[in-house]
mmCIF file of C-alpha atoms in Angstrom:
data_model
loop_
_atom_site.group_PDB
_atom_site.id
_atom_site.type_symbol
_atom_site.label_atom_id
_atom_site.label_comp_id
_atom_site.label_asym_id
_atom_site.label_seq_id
_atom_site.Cartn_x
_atom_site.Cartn_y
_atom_site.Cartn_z
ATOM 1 C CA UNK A 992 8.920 2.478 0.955
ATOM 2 C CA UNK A 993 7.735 2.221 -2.314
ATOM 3 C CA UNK A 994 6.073 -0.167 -5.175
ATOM 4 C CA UNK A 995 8.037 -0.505 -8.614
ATOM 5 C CA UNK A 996 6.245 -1.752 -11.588
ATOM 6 C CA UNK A 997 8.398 -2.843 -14.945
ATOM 7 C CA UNK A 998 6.414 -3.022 -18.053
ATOM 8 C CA UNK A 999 8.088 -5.059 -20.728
ATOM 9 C CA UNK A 1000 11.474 -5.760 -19.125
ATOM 10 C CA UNK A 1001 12.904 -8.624 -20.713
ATOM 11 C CA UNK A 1002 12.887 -7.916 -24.263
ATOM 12 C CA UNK A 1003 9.381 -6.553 -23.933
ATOM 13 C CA UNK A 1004 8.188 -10.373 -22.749
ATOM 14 C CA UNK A 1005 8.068 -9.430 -19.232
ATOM 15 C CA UNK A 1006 6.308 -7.502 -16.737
ATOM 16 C CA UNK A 1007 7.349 -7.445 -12.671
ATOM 17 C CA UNK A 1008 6.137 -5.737 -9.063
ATOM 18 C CA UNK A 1009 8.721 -5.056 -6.991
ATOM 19 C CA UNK A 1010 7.971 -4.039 -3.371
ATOM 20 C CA UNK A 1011 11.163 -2.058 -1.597
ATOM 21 C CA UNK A 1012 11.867 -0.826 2.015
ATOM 22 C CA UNK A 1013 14.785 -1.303 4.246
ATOM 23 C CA UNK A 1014 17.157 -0.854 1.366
ATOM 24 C CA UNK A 1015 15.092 -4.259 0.077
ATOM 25 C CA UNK A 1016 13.381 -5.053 -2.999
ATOM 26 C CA UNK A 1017 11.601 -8.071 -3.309
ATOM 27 C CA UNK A 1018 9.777 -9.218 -6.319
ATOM 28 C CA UNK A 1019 6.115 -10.045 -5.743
ATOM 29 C CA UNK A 1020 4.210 -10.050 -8.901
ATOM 30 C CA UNK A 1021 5.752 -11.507 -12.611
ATOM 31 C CA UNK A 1022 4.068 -12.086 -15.904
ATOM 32 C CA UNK A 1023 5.234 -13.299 -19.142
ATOM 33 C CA UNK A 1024 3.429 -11.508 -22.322
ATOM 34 C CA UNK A 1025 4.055 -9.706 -25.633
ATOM 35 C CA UNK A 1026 3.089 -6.973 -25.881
ATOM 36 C CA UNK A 1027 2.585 -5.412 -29.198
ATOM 37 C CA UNK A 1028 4.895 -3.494 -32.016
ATOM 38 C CA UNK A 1029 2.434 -0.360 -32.360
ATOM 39 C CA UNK A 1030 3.807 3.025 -32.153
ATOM 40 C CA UNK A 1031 1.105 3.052 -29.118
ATOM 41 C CA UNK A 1032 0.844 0.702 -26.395
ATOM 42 C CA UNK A 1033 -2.417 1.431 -23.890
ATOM 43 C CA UNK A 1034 -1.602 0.414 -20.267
ATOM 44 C CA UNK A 1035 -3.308 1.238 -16.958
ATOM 45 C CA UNK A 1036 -2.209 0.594 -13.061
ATOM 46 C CA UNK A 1037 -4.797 1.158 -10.264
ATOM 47 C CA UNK A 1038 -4.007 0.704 -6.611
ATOM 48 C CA UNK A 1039 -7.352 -0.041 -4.620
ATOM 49 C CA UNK A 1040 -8.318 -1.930 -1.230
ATOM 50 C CA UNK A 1041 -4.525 -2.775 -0.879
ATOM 51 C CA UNK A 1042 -4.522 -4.707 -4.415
ATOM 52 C CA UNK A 1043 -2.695 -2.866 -7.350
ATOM 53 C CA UNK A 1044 -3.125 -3.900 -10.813
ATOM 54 C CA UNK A 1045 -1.585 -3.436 -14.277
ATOM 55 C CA UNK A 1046 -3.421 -4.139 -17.364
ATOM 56 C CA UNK A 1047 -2.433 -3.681 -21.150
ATOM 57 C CA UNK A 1048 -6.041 -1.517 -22.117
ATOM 58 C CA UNK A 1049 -6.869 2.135 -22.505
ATOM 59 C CA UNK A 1050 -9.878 1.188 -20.477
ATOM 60 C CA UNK A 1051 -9.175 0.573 -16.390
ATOM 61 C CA UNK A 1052 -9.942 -2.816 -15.332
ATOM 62 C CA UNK A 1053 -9.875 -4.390 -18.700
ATOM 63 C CA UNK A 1054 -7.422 -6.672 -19.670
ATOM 64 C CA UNK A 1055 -5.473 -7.507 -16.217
ATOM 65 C CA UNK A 1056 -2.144 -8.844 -16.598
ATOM 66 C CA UNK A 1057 -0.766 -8.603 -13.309
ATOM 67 C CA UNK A 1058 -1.648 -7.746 -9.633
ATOM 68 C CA UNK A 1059 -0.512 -7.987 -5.947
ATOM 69 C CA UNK A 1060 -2.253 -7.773 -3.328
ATOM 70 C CA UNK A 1061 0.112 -6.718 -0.517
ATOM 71 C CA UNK A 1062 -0.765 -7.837 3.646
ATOM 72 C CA UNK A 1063 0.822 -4.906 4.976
ATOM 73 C CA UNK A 1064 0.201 -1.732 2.103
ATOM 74 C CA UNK A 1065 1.777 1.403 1.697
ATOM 75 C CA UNK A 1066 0.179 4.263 1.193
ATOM 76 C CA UNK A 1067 0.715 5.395 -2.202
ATOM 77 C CA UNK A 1068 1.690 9.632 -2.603
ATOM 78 C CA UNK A 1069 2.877 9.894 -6.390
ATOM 79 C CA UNK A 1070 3.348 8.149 -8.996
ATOM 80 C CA UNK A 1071 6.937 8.521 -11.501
ATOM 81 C CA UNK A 1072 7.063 7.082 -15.309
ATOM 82 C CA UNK A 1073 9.905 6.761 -17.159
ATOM 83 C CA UNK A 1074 10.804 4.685 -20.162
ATOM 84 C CA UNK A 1075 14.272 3.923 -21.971
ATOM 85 C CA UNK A 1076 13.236 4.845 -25.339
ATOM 86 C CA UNK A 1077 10.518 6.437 -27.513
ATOM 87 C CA UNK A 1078 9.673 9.361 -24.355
ATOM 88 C CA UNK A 1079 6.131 10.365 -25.188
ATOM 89 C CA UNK A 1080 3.715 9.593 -22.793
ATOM 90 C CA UNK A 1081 0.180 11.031 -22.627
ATOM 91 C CA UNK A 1082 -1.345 10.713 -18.565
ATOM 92 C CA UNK A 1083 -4.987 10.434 -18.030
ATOM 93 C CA UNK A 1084 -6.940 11.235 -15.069
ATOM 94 C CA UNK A 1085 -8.064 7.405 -14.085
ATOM 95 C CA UNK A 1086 -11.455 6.288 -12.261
ATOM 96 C CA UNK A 1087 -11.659 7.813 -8.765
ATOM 97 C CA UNK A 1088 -12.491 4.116 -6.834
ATOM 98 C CA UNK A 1089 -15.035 4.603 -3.826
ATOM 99 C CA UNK A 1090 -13.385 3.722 -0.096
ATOM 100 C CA UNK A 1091 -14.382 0.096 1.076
ATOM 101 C CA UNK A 1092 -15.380 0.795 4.718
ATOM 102 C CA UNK A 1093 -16.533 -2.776 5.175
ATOM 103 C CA UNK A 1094 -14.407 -4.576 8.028
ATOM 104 C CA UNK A 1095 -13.809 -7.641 10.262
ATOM 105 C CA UNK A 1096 -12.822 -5.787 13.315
ATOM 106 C CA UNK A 1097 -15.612 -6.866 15.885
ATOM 107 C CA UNK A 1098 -14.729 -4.791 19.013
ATOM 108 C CA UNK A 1099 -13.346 -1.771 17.906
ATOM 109 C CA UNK A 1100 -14.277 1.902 15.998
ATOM 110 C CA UNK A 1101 -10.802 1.613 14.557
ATOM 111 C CA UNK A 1102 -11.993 -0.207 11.750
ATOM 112 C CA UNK A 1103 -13.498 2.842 10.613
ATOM 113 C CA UNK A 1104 -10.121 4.462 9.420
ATOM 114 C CA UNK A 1105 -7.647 1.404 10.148
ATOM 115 C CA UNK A 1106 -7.233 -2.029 9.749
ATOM 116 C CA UNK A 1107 -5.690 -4.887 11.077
ATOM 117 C CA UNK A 1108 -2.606 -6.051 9.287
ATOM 118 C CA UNK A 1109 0.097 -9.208 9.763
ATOM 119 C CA UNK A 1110 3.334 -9.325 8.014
ATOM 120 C CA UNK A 1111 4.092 -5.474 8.679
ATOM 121 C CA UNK A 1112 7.680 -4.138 8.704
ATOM 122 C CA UNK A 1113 9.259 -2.554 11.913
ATOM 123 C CA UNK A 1114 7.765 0.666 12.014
ATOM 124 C CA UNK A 1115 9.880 4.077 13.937
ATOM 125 C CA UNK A 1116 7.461 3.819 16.816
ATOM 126 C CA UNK A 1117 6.150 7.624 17.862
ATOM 127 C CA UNK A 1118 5.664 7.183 21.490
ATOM 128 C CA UNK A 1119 4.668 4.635 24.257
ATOM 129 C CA UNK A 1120 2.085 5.365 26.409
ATOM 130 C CA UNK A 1121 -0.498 4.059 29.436
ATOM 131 C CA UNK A 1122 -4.264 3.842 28.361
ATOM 132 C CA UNK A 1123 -7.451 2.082 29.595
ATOM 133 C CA UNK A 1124 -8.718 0.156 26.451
ATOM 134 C CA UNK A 1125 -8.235 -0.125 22.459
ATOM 135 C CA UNK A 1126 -10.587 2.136 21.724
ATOM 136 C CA UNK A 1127 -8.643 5.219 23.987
ATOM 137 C CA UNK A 1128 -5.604 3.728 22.123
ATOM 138 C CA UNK A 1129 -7.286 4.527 18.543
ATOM 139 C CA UNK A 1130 -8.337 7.585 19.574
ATOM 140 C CA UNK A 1131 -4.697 8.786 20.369
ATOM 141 C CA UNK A 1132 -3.487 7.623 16.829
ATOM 142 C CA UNK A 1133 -6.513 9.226 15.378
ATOM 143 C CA UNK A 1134 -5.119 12.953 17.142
ATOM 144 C CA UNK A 1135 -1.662 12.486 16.245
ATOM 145 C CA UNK A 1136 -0.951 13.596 12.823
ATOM 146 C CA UNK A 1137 2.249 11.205 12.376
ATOM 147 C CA UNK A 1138 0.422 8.674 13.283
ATOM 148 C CA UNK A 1139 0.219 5.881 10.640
ATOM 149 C CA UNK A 1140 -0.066 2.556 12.977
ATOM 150 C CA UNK A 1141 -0.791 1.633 16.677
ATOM 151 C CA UNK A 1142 -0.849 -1.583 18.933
ATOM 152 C CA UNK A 1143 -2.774 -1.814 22.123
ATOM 153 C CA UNK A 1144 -1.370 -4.537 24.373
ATOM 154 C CA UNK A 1145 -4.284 -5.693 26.815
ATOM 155 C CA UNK A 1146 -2.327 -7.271 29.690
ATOM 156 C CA UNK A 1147 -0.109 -4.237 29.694
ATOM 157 C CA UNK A 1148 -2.692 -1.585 29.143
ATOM 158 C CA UNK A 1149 0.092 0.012 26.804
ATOM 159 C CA UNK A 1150 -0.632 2.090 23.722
ATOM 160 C CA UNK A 1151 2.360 2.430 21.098
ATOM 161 C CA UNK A 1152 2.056 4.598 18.277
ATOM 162 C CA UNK A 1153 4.132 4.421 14.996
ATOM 163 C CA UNK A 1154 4.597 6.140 11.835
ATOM 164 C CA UNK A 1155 4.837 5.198 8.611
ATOM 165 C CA UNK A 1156 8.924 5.168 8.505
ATOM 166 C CA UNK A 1157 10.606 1.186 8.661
ATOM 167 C CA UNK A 1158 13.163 0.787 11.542
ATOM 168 C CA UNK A 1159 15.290 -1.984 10.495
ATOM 169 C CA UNK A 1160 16.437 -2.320 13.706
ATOM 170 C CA UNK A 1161 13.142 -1.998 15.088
ATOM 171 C CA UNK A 1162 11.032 -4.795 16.722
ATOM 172 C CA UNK A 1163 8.215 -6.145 14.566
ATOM 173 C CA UNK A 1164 4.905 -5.823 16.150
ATOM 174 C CA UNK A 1165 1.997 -7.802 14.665
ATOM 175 C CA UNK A 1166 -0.944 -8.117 14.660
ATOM 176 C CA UNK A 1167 -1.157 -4.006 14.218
ATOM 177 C CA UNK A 1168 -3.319 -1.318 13.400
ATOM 178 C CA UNK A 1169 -2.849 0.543 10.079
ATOM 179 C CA UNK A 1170 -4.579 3.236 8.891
ATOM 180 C CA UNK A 1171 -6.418 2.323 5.232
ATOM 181 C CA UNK A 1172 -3.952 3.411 2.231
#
């Protein structure tokens, strides 16, 4: 799973977002601009509260020409540039953004580390097991280090934990659990 950002595809006049998993890529974010014949072009791309942005700035923040907010995020472990021509680049330490604890889970301490999330991929579920409430559910995610996601069904009083891999055979499960990117 992973994010792909194209600055200046088409003849430098556009910029794209592609989200892939499953062998998928599917375009989510376009923007026509022109971007400028300098030796040096200035561009930033923050990730923050599940929202990533590009801008064309050597200040983050300024300038936004693009952004996607994505339902269902990834968590984001590295980052890889490359460009076609003219291979200098110079990488800057960015702003280090503060966590947003803030959220509209009323009933459970989940919402401390996870959130709830709709239009999630099949995720490689970890195990499948019995449990009293949501909250005993959470706390089993919380202990298990591959962990990423987890569902509590109420009628069944079954707890399924997932990790962060896609099954494409898998069932999708939603609403679920994620743990904040």
């Amino acid at each position: 799973m992973n994010y792909t950002i194209f600055l200046g595809g088409v003849s430098t006049l556009t910029s794209t977002i592609y989200k892939n998993f499953n062998g998928k890529s599917e375009q989510v974010a376009k923007v026509k601009h022109v971007t400028t014949a300098r030796p040096t072009n200035y561009f930033w791309i923050g990730w923050y509260n599940d929202k990533i942005q590009v801008g064309l700035s050597n200040i983050v923040s300024k300038n936004v020409i693009m952004e996607y907010t994505d339902p269902c995020p990834f968590r984001i472990r590295y980052v890889a540039v490359s460009r076609v021509t003219h291979p200098h680049w110079w990488i800057y330490q960015g702003v280090e953004y503060k966590e947003d604890t803030s959220c509209k889970v009323t009933h459970c301490d989940s919402c401390k580390r996870y959130t709830l999330r709709t239009q999630c991929p099949a995720f490689v579920m970890n195990m499948s097991i019995e449990v009293n409430s949501e909250d005993e559910c959470y706390s089993r995610c919380y202990k298990n280090e591959e962990c990423e996601a987890f569902h509590y069904d109420n009628t069944a009083h079954v707890c399924r934990l997932f990790t962060d891999e896609v099954d494409p055979d898998g069932e999708i499960i939603s609403p679920i659990f994620r743990k904040l990117p």
